[in-house]
Coordinates of C-alpha atoms and ligand atoms in Angstrom, one line a residue:
M1 CA 16.1 -8.2 22.0
K2 CA 13.4 -10.8 22.5
P3 CA 9.6 -9.8 22.3
P4 CA 7.7 -9.3 25.5
L5 CA 5.5 -12.4 26.6
F6 CA 2.2 -12.9 24.9
D7 CA -0.5 -15.9 24.4
Y8 CA 0.2 -17.4 21.0
H9 CA -2.9 -18.4 19.0
D10 CA -2.9 -20.1 15.8
P11 CA -6.5 -20.5 14.7
R12 CA -7.4 -23.1 12.0
G13 CA -10.2 -21.0 10.5
L14 CA -11.3 -17.5 10.1
E15 CA -14.3 -17.8 12.4
E16 CA -12.0 -18.9 15.1
A17 CA -9.5 -16.1 14.7
L18 CA -12.7 -13.7 14.6
D19 CA -13.7 -15.2 18.0
L20 CA -10.3 -14.7 19.6
L21 CA -10.3 -11.1 18.3
A22 CA -13.9 -10.5 19.6
R23 CA -12.6 -11.6 23.2
H24 CA -9.1 -10.3 23.3
G25 CA -9.1 -7.5 20.4
D26 CA -8.0 -4.6 22.7
D27 CA -5.0 -6.7 23.8
A28 CA -4.4 -8.8 20.7
K29 CA -2.3 -8.5 17.5
V30 CA -2.9 -10.3 14.1
L31 CA 0.3 -11.7 12.8
A32 CA 0.5 -12.1 9.2
G33 CA 4.1 -12.2 7.7
G34 CA 5.7 -10.7 10.8
Q35 CA 8.1 -8.5 8.8
S36 CA 7.0 -5.4 10.5
L37 CA 5.1 -6.7 13.5
V38 CA 7.9 -9.1 14.9
P39 CA 10.5 -6.0 14.8
L40 CA 7.9 -4.0 16.6
L41 CA 7.6 -6.6 19.4
N42 CA 11.5 -7.4 19.5
F43 CA 11.9 -3.7 20.1
R44 CA 9.2 -3.6 22.6
L45 CA 7.1 -0.9 20.6
A46 CA 4.1 -3.3 20.7
R47 CA 3.2 -5.2 23.9
P48 CA 0.1 -7.5 23.1
D49 CA -0.9 -9.9 25.4
H50 CA -2.3 -12.1 22.7
I51 CA -0.8 -13.0 19.1
V52 CA -3.6 -14.2 16.6
D53 CA -1.6 -15.8 13.8
L54 CA -3.5 -16.0 10.3
G55 CA -0.6 -18.3 8.8
R56 CA -3.0 -21.2 9.2
V57 CA -6.2 -19.8 8.3
P58 CA -7.3 -21.1 4.9
G59 CA -8.8 -19.3 2.1
L60 CA -7.0 -15.9 2.8
A61 CA -4.5 -16.4 0.0
Y62 CA -5.9 -15.6 -3.7
I63 CA -5.6 -13.5 -6.6
R64 CA -8.6 -13.5 -8.7
R65 CA -10.4 -11.5 -11.7
R66 CA -14.0 -11.4 -12.0
D67 CA -16.0 -8.9 -14.0
G68 CA -12.7 -6.9 -14.6
V69 CA -12.1 -6.5 -10.8
L70 CA -9.1 -7.7 -8.9
R71 CA -9.7 -9.3 -5.6
I72 CA -6.3 -10.1 -3.5
G73 CA -6.7 -12.4 -0.4
A74 CA -5.1 -10.4 2.4
M75 CA -2.6 -13.3 3.3
T76 CA -1.3 -13.3 -0.4
R77 CA 2.5 -12.9 -0.2
Q78 CA 3.7 -9.9 -1.8
A79 CA 6.1 -12.1 -3.8
T80 CA 3.2 -13.9 -5.2
L81 CA 1.5 -11.0 -6.2
E82 CA 4.5 -9.5 -7.7
V83 CA 5.0 -12.6 -10.4
S84 CA 1.4 -12.8 -11.1
P85 CA 1.0 -12.5 -14.8
L86 CA -2.6 -11.6 -14.3
V87 CA -1.5 -8.8 -12.3
A88 CA 1.2 -7.5 -14.7
S89 CA -0.9 -7.4 -17.7
H90 CA -4.0 -5.6 -16.2
W91 CA -2.6 -3.9 -12.9
P92 CA 1.2 -3.2 -14.0
L93 CA 1.5 -0.4 -11.5
L94 CA 1.3 -3.2 -8.7
T95 CA 4.1 -5.1 -9.8
E96 CA 6.1 -2.1 -10.4
A97 CA 5.3 -1.1 -7.0
L98 CA 6.1 -4.5 -5.6
S99 CA 9.5 -4.6 -7.1
L100 CA 10.4 -1.6 -4.8
V101 CA 9.3 -3.3 -1.6
A102 CA 12.3 -4.0 0.7
H103 CA 14.0 -6.9 -0.3
A104 CA 12.9 -10.5 -2.4
Q105 CA 13.2 -12.3 1.4
I106 CA 11.0 -9.8 3.0
R107 CA 8.5 -9.9 0.0
N108 CA 8.6 -13.8 0.4
R109 CA 7.2 -13.7 3.8
G110 CA 5.4 -10.1 4.1
T111 CA 1.7 -10.3 3.0
V112 CA -0.2 -7.7 0.9
G113 CA -3.0 -7.4 3.7
G114 CA -0.1 -6.8 6.1
S115 CA 1.5 -3.8 4.4
V116 CA -2.1 -2.5 4.2
A117 CA -3.1 -3.1 7.6
H118 CA 0.5 -1.7 8.9
A119 CA -0.3 1.7 7.0
D120 CA 3.2 3.1 6.7
P121 CA 3.0 6.0 4.7
A122 CA 6.2 5.2 3.0
A123 CA 5.3 1.8 2.0
E124 CA 4.4 1.1 -1.9
L125 CA 1.5 -0.8 -2.0
P126 CA -0.9 1.5 0.1
V127 CA 0.1 4.3 -2.4
A128 CA -0.3 2.2 -5.5
F129 CA -4.0 1.1 -4.2
A130 CA -4.6 4.9 -3.6
A131 CA -3.9 5.4 -7.4
L132 CA -5.7 2.5 -8.1
D133 CA -8.8 3.5 -5.9
A134 CA -8.9 0.2 -4.0
S135 CA -11.2 -0.8 -1.1
F136 CA -10.7 -2.9 1.5
H137 CA -12.9 -5.6 3.0
V138 CA -12.9 -6.3 6.8
R139 CA -14.6 -8.9 8.7
S140 CA -15.2 -9.2 12.3
Q141 CA -17.9 -11.3 14.3
R142 CA -20.2 -8.1 13.8
G143 CA -20.1 -8.7 10.2
T144 CA -18.3 -7.4 7.0
R145 CA -17.4 -3.8 6.1
M146 CA -16.1 -2.5 2.5
I147 CA -13.8 0.6 3.5
G148 CA -12.5 3.0 0.5
W149 CA -8.8 3.7 0.7
R150 CA -9.3 7.3 1.6
D151 CA -11.3 6.2 5.0
F152 CA -9.1 3.3 5.7
F153 CA -5.9 4.9 6.0
V154 CA -6.1 7.5 9.2
T155 CA -2.6 8.3 10.1
H156 CA 0.8 7.0 10.5
L157 CA 0.6 3.3 11.3
T158 CA -3.3 3.8 11.9
T159 CA -6.1 2.3 10.4
S160 CA -10.0 2.7 10.6
M161 CA -10.0 -1.1 11.4
E162 CA -11.6 -1.9 14.8
P163 CA -9.4 -4.1 17.2
D164 CA -11.7 -7.0 16.6
E165 CA -11.7 -6.8 12.8
V166 CA -9.4 -8.6 10.3
L167 CA -8.5 -7.4 6.9
V168 CA -9.8 -10.2 4.6
E169 CA -9.6 -8.7 0.9
I170 CA -8.4 -6.0 -1.3
E171 CA -10.5 -5.1 -4.1
V172 CA -9.1 -3.1 -7.2
P173 CA -11.4 -1.8 -10.1
P174 CA -10.1 -2.0 -13.6
V175 CA -7.6 0.5 -14.8
P176 CA -9.0 2.9 -17.6
E177 CA -8.3 1.2 -20.7
G178 CA -4.8 2.4 -22.4
A179 CA -3.8 3.9 -19.1
G180 CA 0.2 4.2 -18.8
H181 CA 1.7 4.0 -15.3
G182 CA 4.5 5.2 -13.4
F183 CA 6.2 4.6 -10.0
E184 CA 9.2 6.5 -9.0
E185 CA 10.8 6.5 -5.8
F186 CA 14.2 7.4 -4.1
S187 CA 15.7 5.5 -1.3
R188 CA 19.4 5.8 0.2
R189 CA 20.3 2.1 -0.3
H190 CA 18.6 -0.8 -2.5
G191 CA 15.5 -2.0 -0.3
D192 CA 15.5 0.8 2.3
F193 CA 12.1 2.5 2.9
A194 CA 12.0 5.6 0.6
L195 CA 12.4 9.1 1.4
G196 CA 9.9 10.1 -1.1
G197 CA 7.9 8.8 -4.2
A198 CA 5.1 9.1 -6.7
A199 CA 2.5 6.8 -8.3
A200 CA 0.9 8.0 -11.6
L201 CA -1.7 6.7 -14.0
V202 CA -2.2 8.6 -17.3
T203 CA -4.8 8.2 -20.3
L204 CA -4.5 10.1 -23.4
D205 CA -7.1 11.2 -25.9
Q206 CA -5.4 11.7 -29.3
N207 CA -2.5 13.9 -28.0
H208 CA -4.2 15.2 -24.9
I209 CA -4.5 13.9 -21.6
Q210 CA -7.8 12.5 -20.9
A211 CA -7.1 11.7 -17.2
A212 CA -4.3 11.7 -14.8
R213 CA -3.9 10.0 -11.2
I214 CA -1.3 11.0 -8.9
A215 CA -0.6 9.4 -5.4
L216 CA 2.2 10.5 -2.9
L217 CA 4.5 8.4 -1.1
A218 CA 5.8 9.5 2.3
A219 CA 4.6 12.9 1.8
A220 CA 1.9 12.7 4.7
D221 CA 0.8 10.7 7.6
T222 CA -1.1 8.7 5.1
P223 CA -0.8 8.1 1.1
L224 CA -2.3 11.1 -0.5
R225 CA -3.8 11.9 -4.0
A226 CA -3.0 15.1 -5.6
T227 CA -6.4 15.8 -6.8
E228 CA -5.6 19.6 -8.0
A229 CA -2.5 18.5 -9.9
E230 CA -4.4 15.6 -11.4
A231 CA -7.4 18.1 -12.6
S232 CA -4.8 20.4 -14.0
L233 CA -3.5 17.9 -16.6
T234 CA -7.0 17.1 -18.0
G235 CA -7.2 18.2 -21.6
Q236 CA -3.3 19.2 -21.7
A237 CA -0.9 18.2 -24.2
P238 CA 1.7 15.8 -22.2
T239 CA 4.5 18.4 -22.5
E240 CA 7.1 18.8 -19.9
E241 CA 5.8 22.1 -19.1
A242 CA 2.4 20.6 -18.1
I243 CA 4.0 17.9 -16.1
A244 CA 6.3 20.1 -14.2
E245 CA 3.6 22.4 -13.5
A246 CA 1.3 19.5 -12.1
A247 CA 4.2 18.4 -10.1
R248 CA 4.7 21.9 -8.6
I249 CA 0.9 21.7 -7.7
A250 CA 1.1 18.3 -6.3
V251 CA 3.3 19.4 -3.5
I252 CA 1.5 22.6 -2.4
G253 CA 0.7 22.3 1.2
V254 CA 2.7 19.1 1.5
E255 CA 4.9 18.9 4.4
P256 CA 7.0 15.6 4.7
T257 CA 8.3 14.8 8.2
G258 CA 12.1 15.4 7.8
D259 CA 14.7 13.3 9.6
I260 CA 18.5 12.8 9.6
H261 CA 18.0 11.5 6.3
G262 CA 16.3 14.5 4.7
D263 CA 14.7 17.5 6.1
T264 CA 11.3 18.8 5.2
E265 CA 12.3 21.1 2.5
Y266 CA 14.5 18.2 0.9
R267 CA 11.8 15.9 0.8
H268 CA 9.2 18.4 -0.6
G269 CA 11.5 18.9 -3.5
L270 CA 12.3 15.3 -3.7
I271 CA 8.4 14.4 -4.0
E272 CA 8.0 17.0 -6.6
A273 CA 10.8 15.4 -8.6
M274 CA 9.4 12.0 -8.4
V275 CA 6.0 13.2 -9.4
R276 CA 7.3 14.6 -12.4
R277 CA 9.3 11.4 -13.4
A278 CA 6.1 9.0 -12.7
L279 CA 4.0 11.3 -14.6
K280 CA 6.5 11.4 -17.6
Q281 CA 6.8 7.7 -17.5
A282 CA 3.4 7.3 -17.3
G283 CA 2.6 9.4 -20.3
E284 CA 5.2 7.7 -22.3
R285 CA 3.7 4.2 -21.6
A286 CA 0.1 5.7 -22.4
S287 CA 1.3 6.9 -25.9
E288 CA 3.1 3.5 -26.6
V289 CA -0.1 1.6 -25.6
R290 CA -2.1 3.8 -28.4
Ligands
FAD301 P1 2.7 -8.2 10.0 O1 4.3 -7.5 10.2 O2 2.7 -9.4 10.2 O3 2.0 -7.2 10.4 C1 1.8 -5.9 10.4 C2 0.7 -5.0 11.0 O4 -0.4 -5.5 10.4 C3 0.1 -5.8 12.4 O5 0.1 -4.5 13.0 C4 -0.8 -6.6 12.4 O6 -1.4 -6.8 13.5 C5 -1.3 -6.2 11.1 N1 -1.8 -7.0 10.2 C6 -1.4 -7.9 9.3 N2 -2.2 -8.5 8.5 C7 -3.5 -8.1 9.0 C8 -5.0 -8.5 8.6 N3 -4.8 -9.3 7.6 N4 -5.8 -7.9 9.1 C9 -5.6 -6.8 10.2 N5 -4.3 -6.6 10.8 C10 -3.3 -7.2 10.2 N6 7.5 -2.3 3.3 C11 7.5 -1.6 2.3 O7 6.4 -1.1 1.8 N7 8.5 -0.8 1.6 C12 9.9 -1.1 1.9 O8 10.7 -0.6 1.2 C13 9.9 -2.2 3.1 N8 11.3 -2.3 3.5 C14 11.4 -3.2 4.7 C15 12.6 -3.3 5.1 C16 12.7 -4.1 6.3 C17 14.4 -4.7 6.5 C18 11.5 -4.9 6.6 C19 11.9 -6.0 7.8 C20 10.3 -4.8 6.4 C21 10.3 -3.8 5.2 N9 9.0 -3.3 4.8 C22 8.8 -2.6 3.7 C23 7.7 -4.1 5.4 C24 7.2 -5.3 4.6 O9 6.7 -4.8 3.6 C25 6.2 -5.8 5.6 O10 5.9 -7.1 5.1 C26 4.7 -5.2 5.8 O11 4.8 -4.1 5.9 C27 3.9 -6.0 6.5 O12 3.5 -7.1 6.3 P2 3.3 -8.6 7.0 O13 2.9 -9.4 6.4 O14 4.8 -8.9 7.3 O15 2.6 -7.9 8.3

């Protein structure tokens, strides 16, 4: 299929892009790496009158660490983040999540901001950013807003960004010292979107869990944090029983949407198993660090 007709704009600066979106916002779509938007256009599931390509807007692709905080420009390619030594040493959960995103060819074009703005609950980066308590900086001609991940992801493929806004930066706070990480998912073939998964961070104090974070992939319309399960682990020894109980709690009330690849019950059990594995891996890595 070919895309429907649209007017193509390739602004050379952010102000020009924001001006175009202020004029055409409701009828426009931002184009980043095109790895999700172009298929949507070709299948005619999106029919914008205007495409605003960010490809030639300078200054939106960077990876910086200042005062312990990671700042990722929205147009940073997923592959660039994946091989960043800075990210691997301070936010290894992101490196691991990226290795599970699609195929290398897609990560070469796909951007970090595009994955976030697309807001697919089966996408790895939004789940990793939920586990990392990230915030998103968005710009429009009306100004700049910083939106925490909980308020950013509204539902399937929908964020709280307005049509005239552009995601410009992802801000990731430092990970607690000594934290171990785990990211586990199951997909039918390498590179497919996962049927279910989980990200975990665990910090240990002597032989007990000081704090745990658990984020669920493809469990609901948005990335989810399993806060009750997280709390259940505080002060516990990282035993198989404690981890299994936390995983059981993590999926209480969770009803993943089923399809031909797996019904709700199957996915429910799958996500519970992924939480168990991610927590186990995070716990083991935390004890190695100590
Ligand atoms: P685009 O496709 O250009 O845009 C996506 C959406 O975000 C559009 O609505 C666009 O308007 C909006 N947008 C983009 N950037 C901005 C911005 N800065 N501000 C405001 N709005 C913006 N992803 C996974 O996470 N896991 C997978 O397993 C996976 N498998 C895939 C398999 C295939 C075969 C393909 C084709 C894609 C797959 N993807 C997967 C999606 C891929 O990661 C995309 O790169 C990503 O979802 C979108 O990034 P993009 O830069 O290509 O954005």
